[in-house]
Short mmCIF file of C-alpha atoms in Angstrom, two decimals:
data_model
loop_
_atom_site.label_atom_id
_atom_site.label_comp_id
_atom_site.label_asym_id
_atom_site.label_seq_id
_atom_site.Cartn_x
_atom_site.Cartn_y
_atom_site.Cartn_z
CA UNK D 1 0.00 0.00 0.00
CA UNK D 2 1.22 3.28 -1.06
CA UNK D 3 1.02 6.09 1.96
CA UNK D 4 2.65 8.49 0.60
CA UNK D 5 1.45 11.73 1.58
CA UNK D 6 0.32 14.55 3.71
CA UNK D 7 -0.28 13.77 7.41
CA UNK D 8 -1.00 16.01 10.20
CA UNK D 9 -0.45 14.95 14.29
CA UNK D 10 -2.30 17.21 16.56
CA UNK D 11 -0.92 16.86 20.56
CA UNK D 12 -3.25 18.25 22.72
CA UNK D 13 -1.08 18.53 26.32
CA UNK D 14 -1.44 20.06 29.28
CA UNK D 15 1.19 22.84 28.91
CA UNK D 16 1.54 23.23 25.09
CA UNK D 17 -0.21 22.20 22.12
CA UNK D 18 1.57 21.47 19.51
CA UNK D 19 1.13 20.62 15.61
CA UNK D 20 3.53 18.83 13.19
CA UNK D 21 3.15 18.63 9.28
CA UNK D 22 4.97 15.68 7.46
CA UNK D 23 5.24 14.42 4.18
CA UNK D 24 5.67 10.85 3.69
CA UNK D 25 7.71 10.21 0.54
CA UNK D 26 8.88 6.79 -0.56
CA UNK D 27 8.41 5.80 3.24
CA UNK D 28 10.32 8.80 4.47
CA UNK D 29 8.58 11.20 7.28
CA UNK D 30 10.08 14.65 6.20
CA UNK D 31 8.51 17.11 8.78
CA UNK D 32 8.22 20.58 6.59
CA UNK D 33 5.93 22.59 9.08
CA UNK D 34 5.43 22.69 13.30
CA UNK D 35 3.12 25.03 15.75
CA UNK D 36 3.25 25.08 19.42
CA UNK D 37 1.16 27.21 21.55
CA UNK D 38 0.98 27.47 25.38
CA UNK D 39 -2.38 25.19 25.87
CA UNK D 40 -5.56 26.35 27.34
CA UNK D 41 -8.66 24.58 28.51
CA UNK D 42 -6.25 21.63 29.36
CA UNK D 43 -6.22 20.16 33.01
CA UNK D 44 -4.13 16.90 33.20
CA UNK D 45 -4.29 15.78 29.91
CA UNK D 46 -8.19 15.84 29.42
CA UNK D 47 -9.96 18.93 27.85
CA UNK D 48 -12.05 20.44 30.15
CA UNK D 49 -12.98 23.53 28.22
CA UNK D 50 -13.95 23.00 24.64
CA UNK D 51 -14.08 26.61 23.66
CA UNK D 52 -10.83 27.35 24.98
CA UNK D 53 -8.61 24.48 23.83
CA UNK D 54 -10.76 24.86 20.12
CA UNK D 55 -8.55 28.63 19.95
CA UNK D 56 -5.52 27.18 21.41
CA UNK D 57 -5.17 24.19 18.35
CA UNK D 58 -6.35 27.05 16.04
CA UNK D 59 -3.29 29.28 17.05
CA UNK D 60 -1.02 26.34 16.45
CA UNK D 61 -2.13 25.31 13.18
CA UNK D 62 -2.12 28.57 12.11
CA UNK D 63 1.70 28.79 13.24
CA UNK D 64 1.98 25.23 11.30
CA UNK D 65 0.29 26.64 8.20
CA UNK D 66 3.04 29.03 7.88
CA UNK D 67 5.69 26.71 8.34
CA UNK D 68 4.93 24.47 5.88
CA UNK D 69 2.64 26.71 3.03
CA UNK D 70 -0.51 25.09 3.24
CA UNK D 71 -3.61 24.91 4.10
CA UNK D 72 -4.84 22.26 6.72
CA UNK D 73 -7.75 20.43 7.04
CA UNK D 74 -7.02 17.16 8.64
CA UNK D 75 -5.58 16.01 11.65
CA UNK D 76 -4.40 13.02 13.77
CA UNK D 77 -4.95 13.73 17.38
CA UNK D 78 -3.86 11.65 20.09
CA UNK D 79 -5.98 10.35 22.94
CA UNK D 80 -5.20 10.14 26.75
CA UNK D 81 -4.39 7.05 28.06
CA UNK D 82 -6.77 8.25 30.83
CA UNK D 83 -8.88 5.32 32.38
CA UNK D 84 -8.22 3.24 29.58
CA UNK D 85 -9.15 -0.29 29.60
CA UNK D 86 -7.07 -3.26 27.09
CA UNK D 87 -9.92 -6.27 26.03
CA UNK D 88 -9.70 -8.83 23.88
CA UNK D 89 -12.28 -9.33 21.61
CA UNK D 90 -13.43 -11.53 18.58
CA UNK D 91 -15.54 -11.53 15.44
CA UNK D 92 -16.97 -14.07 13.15
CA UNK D 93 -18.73 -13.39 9.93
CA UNK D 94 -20.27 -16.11 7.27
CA UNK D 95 -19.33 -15.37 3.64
CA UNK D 96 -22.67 -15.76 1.71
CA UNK D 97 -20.93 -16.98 -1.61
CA UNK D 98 -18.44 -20.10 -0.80
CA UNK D 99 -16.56 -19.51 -4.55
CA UNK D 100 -16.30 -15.78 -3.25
CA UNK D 101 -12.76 -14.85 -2.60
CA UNK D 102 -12.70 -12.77 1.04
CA UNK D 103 -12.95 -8.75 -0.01
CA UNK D 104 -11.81 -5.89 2.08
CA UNK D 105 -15.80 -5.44 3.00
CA UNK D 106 -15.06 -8.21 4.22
CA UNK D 107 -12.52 -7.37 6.85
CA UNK D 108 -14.51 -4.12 8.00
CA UNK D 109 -17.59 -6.65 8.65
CA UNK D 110 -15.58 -8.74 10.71
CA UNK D 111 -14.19 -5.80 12.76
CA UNK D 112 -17.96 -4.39 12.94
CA UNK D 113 -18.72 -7.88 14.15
CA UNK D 114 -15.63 -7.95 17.06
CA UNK D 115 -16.93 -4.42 18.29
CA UNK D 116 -20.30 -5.16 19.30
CA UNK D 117 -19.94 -5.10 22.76
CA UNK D 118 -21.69 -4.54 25.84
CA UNK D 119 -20.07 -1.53 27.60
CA UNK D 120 -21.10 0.88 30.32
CA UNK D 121 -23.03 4.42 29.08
CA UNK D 122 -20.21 6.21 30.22
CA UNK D 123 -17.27 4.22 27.83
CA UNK D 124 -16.71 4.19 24.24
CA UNK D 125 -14.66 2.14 21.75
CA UNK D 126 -11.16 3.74 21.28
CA UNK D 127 -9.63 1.90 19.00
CA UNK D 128 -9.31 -1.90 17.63
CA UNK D 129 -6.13 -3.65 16.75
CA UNK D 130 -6.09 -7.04 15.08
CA UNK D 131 -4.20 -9.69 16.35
CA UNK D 132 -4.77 -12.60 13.59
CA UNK D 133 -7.40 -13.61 10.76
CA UNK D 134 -9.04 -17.48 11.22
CA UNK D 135 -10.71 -18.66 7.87
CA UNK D 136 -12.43 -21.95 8.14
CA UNK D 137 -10.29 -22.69 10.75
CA UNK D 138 -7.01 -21.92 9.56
CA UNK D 139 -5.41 -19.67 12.02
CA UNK D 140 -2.25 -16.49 12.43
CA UNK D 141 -3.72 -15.15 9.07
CA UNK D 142 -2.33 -11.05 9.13
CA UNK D 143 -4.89 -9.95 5.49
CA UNK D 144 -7.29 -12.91 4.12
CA UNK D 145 -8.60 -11.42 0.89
CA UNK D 146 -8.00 -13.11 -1.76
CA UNK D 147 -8.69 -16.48 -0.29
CA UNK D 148 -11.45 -18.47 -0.21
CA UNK D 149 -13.66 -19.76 2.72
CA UNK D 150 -17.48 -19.77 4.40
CA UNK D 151 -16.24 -18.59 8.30
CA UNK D 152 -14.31 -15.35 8.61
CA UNK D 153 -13.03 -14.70 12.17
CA UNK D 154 -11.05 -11.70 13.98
CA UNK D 155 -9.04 -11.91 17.09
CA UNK D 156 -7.97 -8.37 18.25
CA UNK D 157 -7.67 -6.58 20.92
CA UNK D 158 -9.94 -3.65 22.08
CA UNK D 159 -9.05 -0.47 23.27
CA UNK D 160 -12.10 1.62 25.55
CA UNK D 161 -12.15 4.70 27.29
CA UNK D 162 -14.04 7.53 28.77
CA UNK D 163 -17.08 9.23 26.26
CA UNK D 164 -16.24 12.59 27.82
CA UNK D 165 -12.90 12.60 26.64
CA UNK D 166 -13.15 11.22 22.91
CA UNK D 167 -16.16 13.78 22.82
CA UNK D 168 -14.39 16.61 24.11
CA UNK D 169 -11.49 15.82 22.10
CA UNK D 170 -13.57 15.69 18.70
CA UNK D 171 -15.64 18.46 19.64
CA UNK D 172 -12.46 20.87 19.74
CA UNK D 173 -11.22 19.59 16.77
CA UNK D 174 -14.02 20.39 15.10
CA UNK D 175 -14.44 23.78 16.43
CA UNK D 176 -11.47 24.46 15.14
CA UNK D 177 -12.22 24.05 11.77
CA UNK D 178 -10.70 20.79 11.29
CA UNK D 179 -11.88 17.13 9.94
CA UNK D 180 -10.80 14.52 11.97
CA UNK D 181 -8.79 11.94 10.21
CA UNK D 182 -8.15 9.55 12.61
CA UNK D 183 -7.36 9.09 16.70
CA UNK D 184 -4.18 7.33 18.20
CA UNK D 185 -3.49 6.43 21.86
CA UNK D 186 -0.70 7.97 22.84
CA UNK D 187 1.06 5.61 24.69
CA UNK D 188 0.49 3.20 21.52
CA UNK D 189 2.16 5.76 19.02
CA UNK D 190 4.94 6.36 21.38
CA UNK D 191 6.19 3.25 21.71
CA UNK D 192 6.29 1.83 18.03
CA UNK D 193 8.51 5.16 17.35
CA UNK D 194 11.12 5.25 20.43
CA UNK D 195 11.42 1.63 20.60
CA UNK D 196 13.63 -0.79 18.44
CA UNK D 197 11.50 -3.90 17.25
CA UNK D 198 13.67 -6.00 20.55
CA UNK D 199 12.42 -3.80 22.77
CA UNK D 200 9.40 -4.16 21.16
CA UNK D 201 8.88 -8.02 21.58
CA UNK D 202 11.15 -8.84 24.35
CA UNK D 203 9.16 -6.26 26.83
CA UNK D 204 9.70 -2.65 27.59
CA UNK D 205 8.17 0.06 29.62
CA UNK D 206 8.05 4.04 28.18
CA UNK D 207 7.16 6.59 30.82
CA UNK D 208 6.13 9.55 29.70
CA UNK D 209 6.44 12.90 31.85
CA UNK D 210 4.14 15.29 30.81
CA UNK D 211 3.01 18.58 32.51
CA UNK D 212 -0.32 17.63 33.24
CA UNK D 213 0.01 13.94 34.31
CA UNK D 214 2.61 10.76 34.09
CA UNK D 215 1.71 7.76 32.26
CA UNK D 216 3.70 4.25 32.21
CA UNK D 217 2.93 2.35 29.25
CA UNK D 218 4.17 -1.89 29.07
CA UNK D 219 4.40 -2.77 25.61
CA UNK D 220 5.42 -6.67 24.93
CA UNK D 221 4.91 -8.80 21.75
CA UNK D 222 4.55 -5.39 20.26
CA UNK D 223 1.44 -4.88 21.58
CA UNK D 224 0.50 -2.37 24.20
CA UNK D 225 -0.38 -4.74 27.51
CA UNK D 226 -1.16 -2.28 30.46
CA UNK D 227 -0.95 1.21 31.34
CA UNK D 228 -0.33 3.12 34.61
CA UNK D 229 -1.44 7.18 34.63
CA UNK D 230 -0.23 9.27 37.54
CA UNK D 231 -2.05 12.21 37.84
CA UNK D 232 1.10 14.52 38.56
CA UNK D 233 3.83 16.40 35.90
CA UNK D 234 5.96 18.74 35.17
CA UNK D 235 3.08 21.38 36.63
CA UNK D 236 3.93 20.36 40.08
CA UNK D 237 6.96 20.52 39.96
CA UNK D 238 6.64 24.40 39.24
CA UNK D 239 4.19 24.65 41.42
CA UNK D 240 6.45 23.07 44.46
CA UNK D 241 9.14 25.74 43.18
CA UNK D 242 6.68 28.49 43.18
CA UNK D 243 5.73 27.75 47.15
CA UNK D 244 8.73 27.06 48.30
CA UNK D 245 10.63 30.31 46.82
CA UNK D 246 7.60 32.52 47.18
CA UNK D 247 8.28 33.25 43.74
CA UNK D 248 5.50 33.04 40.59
CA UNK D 249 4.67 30.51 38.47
CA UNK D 250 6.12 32.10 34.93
CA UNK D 251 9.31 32.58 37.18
CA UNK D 252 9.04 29.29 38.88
CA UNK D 253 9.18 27.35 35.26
CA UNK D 254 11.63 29.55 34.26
CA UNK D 255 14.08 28.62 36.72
CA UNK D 256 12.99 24.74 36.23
CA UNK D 257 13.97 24.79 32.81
CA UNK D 258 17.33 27.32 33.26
CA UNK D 259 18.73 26.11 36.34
CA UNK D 260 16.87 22.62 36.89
CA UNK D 261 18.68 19.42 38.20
CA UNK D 262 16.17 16.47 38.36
CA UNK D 263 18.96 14.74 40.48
CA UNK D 264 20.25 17.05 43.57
CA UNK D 265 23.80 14.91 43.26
CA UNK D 266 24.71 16.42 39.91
CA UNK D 267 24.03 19.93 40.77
CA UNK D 268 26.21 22.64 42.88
CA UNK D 269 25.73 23.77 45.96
CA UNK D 270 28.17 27.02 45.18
CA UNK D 271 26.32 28.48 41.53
CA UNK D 272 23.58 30.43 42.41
CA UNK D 273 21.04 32.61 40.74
CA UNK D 274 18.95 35.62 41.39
CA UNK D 275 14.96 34.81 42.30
CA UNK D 276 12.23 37.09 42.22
CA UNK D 277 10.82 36.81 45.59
CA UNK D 278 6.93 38.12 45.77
CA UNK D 279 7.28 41.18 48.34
CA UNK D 280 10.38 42.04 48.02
CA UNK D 281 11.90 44.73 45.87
CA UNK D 282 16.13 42.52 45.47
CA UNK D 283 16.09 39.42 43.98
CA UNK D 284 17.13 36.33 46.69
CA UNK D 285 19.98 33.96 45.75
CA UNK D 286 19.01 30.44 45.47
CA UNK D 287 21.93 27.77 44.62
CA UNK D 288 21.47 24.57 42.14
CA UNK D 289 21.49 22.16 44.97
CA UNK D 290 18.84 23.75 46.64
CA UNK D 291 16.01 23.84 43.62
CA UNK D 292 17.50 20.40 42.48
CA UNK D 293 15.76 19.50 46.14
CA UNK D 294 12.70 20.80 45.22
CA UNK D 295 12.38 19.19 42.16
CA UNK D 296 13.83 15.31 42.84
CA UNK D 297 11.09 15.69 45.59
CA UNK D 298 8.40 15.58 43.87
CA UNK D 299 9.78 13.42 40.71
CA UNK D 300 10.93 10.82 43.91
CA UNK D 301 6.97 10.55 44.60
CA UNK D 302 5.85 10.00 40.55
CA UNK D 303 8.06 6.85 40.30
CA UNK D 304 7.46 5.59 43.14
CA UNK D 305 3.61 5.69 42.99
CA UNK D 306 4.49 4.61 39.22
CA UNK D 307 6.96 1.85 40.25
CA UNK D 308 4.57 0.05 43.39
CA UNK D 309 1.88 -0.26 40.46
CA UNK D 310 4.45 -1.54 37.98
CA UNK D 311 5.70 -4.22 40.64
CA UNK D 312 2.26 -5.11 40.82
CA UNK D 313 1.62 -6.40 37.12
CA UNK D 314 6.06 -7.83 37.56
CA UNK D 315 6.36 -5.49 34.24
CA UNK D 316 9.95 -4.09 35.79
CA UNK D 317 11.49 -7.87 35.21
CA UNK D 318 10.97 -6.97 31.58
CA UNK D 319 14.20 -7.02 30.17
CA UNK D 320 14.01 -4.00 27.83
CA UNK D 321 14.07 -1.76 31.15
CA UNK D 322 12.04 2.02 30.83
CA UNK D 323 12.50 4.58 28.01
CA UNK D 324 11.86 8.56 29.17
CA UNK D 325 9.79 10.82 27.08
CA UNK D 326 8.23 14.04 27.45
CA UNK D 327 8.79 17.49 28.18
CA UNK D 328 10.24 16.86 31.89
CA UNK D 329 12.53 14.09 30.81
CA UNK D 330 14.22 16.96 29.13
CA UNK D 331 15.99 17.74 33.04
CA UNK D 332 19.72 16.98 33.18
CA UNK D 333 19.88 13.75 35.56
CA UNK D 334 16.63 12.61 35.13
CA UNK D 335 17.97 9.24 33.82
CA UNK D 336 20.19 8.93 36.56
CA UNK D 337 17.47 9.42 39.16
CA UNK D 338 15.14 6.96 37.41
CA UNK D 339 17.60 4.60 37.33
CA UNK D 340 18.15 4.28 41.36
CA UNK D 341 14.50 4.68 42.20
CA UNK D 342 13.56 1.91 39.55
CA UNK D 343 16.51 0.00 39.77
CA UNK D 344 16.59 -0.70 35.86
CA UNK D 345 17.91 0.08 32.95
CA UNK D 346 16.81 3.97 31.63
CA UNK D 347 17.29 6.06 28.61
CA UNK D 348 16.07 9.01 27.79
CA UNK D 349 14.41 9.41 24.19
CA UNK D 350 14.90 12.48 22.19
CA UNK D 351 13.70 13.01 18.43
CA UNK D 352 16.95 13.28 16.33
CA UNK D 353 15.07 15.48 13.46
CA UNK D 354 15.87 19.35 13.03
CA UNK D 355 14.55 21.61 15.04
CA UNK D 356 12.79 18.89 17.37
CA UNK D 357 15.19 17.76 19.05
CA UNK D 358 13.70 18.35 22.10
CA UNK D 359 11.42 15.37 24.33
CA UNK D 360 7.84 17.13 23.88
CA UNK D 361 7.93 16.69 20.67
CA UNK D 362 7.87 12.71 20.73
CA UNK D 363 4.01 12.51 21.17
CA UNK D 364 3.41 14.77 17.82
CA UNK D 365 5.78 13.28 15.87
CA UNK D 366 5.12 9.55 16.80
CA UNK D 367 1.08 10.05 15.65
CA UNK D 368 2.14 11.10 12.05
CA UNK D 369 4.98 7.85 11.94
CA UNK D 370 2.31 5.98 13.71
CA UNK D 371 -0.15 6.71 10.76
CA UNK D 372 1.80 7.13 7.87
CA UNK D 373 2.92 3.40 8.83
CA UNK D 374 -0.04 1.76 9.12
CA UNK D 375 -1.54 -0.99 6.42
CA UNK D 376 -4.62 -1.06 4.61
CA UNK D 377 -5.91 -4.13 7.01
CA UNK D 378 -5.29 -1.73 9.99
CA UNK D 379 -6.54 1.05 7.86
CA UNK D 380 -10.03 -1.07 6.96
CA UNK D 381 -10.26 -2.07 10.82
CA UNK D 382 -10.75 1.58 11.75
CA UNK D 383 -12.65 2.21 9.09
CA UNK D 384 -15.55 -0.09 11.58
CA UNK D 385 -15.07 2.68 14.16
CA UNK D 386 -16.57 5.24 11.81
CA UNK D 387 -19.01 3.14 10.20
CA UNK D 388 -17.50 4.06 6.93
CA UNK D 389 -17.36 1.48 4.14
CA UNK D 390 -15.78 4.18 1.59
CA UNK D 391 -12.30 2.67 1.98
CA UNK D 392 -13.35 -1.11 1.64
CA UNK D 393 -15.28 -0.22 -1.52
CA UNK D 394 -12.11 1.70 -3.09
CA UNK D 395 -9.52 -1.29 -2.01
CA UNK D 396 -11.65 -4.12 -3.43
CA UNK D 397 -12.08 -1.76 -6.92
CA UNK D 398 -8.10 -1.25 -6.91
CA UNK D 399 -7.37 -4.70 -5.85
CA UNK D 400 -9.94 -6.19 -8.75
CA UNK D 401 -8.40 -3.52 -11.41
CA UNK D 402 -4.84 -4.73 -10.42
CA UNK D 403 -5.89 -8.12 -11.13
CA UNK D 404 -7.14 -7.66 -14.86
CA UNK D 405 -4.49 -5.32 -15.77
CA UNK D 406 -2.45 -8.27 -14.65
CA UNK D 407 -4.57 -10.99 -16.28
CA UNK D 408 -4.61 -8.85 -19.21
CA UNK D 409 -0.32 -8.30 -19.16
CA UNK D 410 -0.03 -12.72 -18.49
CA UNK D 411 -2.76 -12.98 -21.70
CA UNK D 412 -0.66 -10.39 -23.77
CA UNK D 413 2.87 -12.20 -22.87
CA UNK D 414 1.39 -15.70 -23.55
CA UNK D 415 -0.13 -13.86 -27.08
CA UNK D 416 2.99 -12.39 -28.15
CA UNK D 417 4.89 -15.76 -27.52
CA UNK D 418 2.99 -18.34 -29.69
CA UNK D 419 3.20 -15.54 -32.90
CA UNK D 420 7.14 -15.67 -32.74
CA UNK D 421 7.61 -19.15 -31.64
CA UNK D 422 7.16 -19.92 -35.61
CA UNK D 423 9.68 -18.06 -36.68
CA UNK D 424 12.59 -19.39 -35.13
CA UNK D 425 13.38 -22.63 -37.62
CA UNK D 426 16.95 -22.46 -39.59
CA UNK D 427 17.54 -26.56 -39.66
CA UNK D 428 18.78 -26.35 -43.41
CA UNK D 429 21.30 -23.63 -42.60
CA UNK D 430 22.53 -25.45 -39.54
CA UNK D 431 23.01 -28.29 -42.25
CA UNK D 432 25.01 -26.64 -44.64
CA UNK D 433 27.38 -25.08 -42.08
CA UNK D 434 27.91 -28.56 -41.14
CA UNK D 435 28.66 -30.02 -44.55
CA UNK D 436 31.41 -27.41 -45.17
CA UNK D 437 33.22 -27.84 -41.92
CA UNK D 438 33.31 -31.50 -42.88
CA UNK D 439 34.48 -30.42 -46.14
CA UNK D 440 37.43 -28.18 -44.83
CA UNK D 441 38.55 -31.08 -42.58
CA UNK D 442 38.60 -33.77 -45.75
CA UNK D 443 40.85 -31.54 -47.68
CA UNK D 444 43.01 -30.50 -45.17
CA UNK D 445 43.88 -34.06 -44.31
CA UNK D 446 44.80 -35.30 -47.98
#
């Protein structure tokens, strides 16, 4: 499948949003435009004010437009792993004709079929991934058109989560002025982009610090298994600086992101810096060491309220160990820090492309790989969640013009090769160069 292309990921945080425009070429990602605004109508990851957060993506689209010189209508926004429950589920599906080969309407009936479930008011679908085909039987089947069969089944696994959040989420989008092309869980598109296909299968654990909230994502047989949100980020960690220097909250992040040491050890107790103290008219000298306190304080309590629910589910035997993301993984010693409280094996992932090189990008960046990567079985799969058949229609017309054109080329070749096979006789030719070598080889022996 070709996905070449414009895509557009939309991360709606808690402290910035932020937009990136990519062009996938040949299977390339080339990023050619990016917005990021200071979020509003964002508490802890969810959207709590729709009017608000609809002007804050429409600032950084705008700033995207710019970028990139054009005009954007779609977008790929990311969804909160916030109370999200993993299922498994399962579809089966009868195919009326049994000479009918298995069509992509197919697949998106099966899917339909897998989603029907019985969930609270309050939850809705998020997403469905399939984990293997079964026709008549046969199992670990990844795309079965083309074959042939009277049972279609799907295994897959099923992704739900609050209705206030996917509502809120689309209901900004489209108050913005924007279609939305498709949703991703974040934690999903994360880890298929920061870790290596080992890591992948052998078992590995991303935590990503946001400002909002922290959220601890296991992902083994390259699937997403179980997720852990802490409802505390990078905002309390200002907010601890802000109390404890009587200073505000602009100034407070300020000084986390200038003078910040997420372990105390690595900073100095002699290099200080000038704080503007609320009251007073001189700014008070505060060393390194002393905010580094401040901040491994609170980032002591995230992992270890992460780490006693990770222990709980034995995910921290996994041998990939834990990959850092977000915005406060950006702090110099942060690795170091995660590495004694978890007692496993951390790195710190930061995008290597121009002018992202910086942790808060990963969540933006990973929806437009995550999408620009997908198939056209995972592609006809989602297509269920919208109730769209559009997509299976268009496949099965490509995939049935493919085959004539080829049917036609094999009917051509076979054509053009029984009209010359006639041609090539020269027997009597072959006979007279004979007779002269035998002639040559008389006369030169008498």
């Amino acid at each position: 499948m070709d996905n070449s292309g414009m895509y557009v990921g939309l991360d709606i945080g808690t402290t910035s949003i932020k937009v990136i425009v990519a062009e996938n070429v040949k299977g390339q990602m080339n990023v050619i435009g990016v917005g990021n605004e200071r979020s509003n109508g964002v508490s802890r990851g969810v959207i709590v004010d729709i009017d608000k957060a609809a002007e804050a993506i429409q600032r950084a689209v705008r700033q995207a437009e710019e970028k990139a010189s054009i005009e954007i209508h779609d977008v790929i926004v990311g969804i909160p792993a916030n109370m999200l429950k993993i299922e498994t589920c399962s579809g089966m599906i009868a195919i009326d004709d049994q000479s009918r080969e298995i069509t992509g309407r197919d697949v998106r009936n099966v899917a339909a079929a897998a989603l029907i479930q019985s969930l609270p008011p309050e939850r809705e679908v998020v997403d469905i991934l399939p984990d293997e085909f079964v026709v008549d039987g046969f199992d670990g089947i990844k795309d079965p058109r083309g074959m042939v069969g009277v049972r279609l089944e799907l295994h897959g696994t099923l992704f739900t989560g609050p209705k206030t959040i996917m509502h809120n989420t689309r209901k900004a989008v489209e108050q913005a002025g924007l279609h939305l092309r498709g949703t991703v869980i974040n934690p999903l598109a994360q880890g298929m982009m920061v870790m290596n296909d080992g890591e992948q299968d052998f078992g590995t654990i991303l935590i990503d610090l946001g400002g909002g909230q922290s959220t601890a994502a296991v992902i083994h047989d390259h699937q997403l298994k179980y997720i852990d949100v802490d409802q505390e980020g990078g905002q309390f960690i200002t907010k601890d600086i802000s109390v404890v220097l009587n200073t505000s909250l602009d100034s407070a992040e300020k000084l986390k992101r200038d003078y910040g040491y997420a372990d105390s050890t690595q900073a100095s107790d002699e290099d200080e810096f000038p704080v503007d103290v609320v009251g007073q008219s001189q700014p008070t000298p505060v060393s390194e060491k002393y905010l580094a306190e401040i901040i491994e304080a609170r980032l002591d309590q995230i992992f270890k309220r992460l780490r006693t629910n990770l222990d709980k589910v034995q995910a921290l035997e996994l041998p990939g160990g834990i990959v850092l993301t977000g915005g406060v993984s950006a702090l110099p010693g942060i690795t170091e820090l995660a590495t004694d409280e978890f007692d496993a094996t951390v790195r710190a992932y930061v995008p290597d492309q121009m002018g992202l090189r910086h942790p808060s990008f990963t969540l933006a960046l990973a929806l437009v790989n995550y999408f620009g990567g997908l198939s056209e079985i995972d592609l006809l799969i989602k297509s269920a969640l919208t109730g769209s058949t559009q997509l299976a229609d268009e496949t099965d017309e490509l995939r049935q013009r493919e085959a004539a054109e080829s049917a036609a080329s094999t009917e051509m070749t076979q054509s053009e090769s029984a009209t010359r096979r006639p041609a090539k006789k020269r027997p009597k030719a072959k006979k007279k160069r004979s007779e002269g070598f035998k002639r040559f080889f008389s006369d030169f022996f008498d």
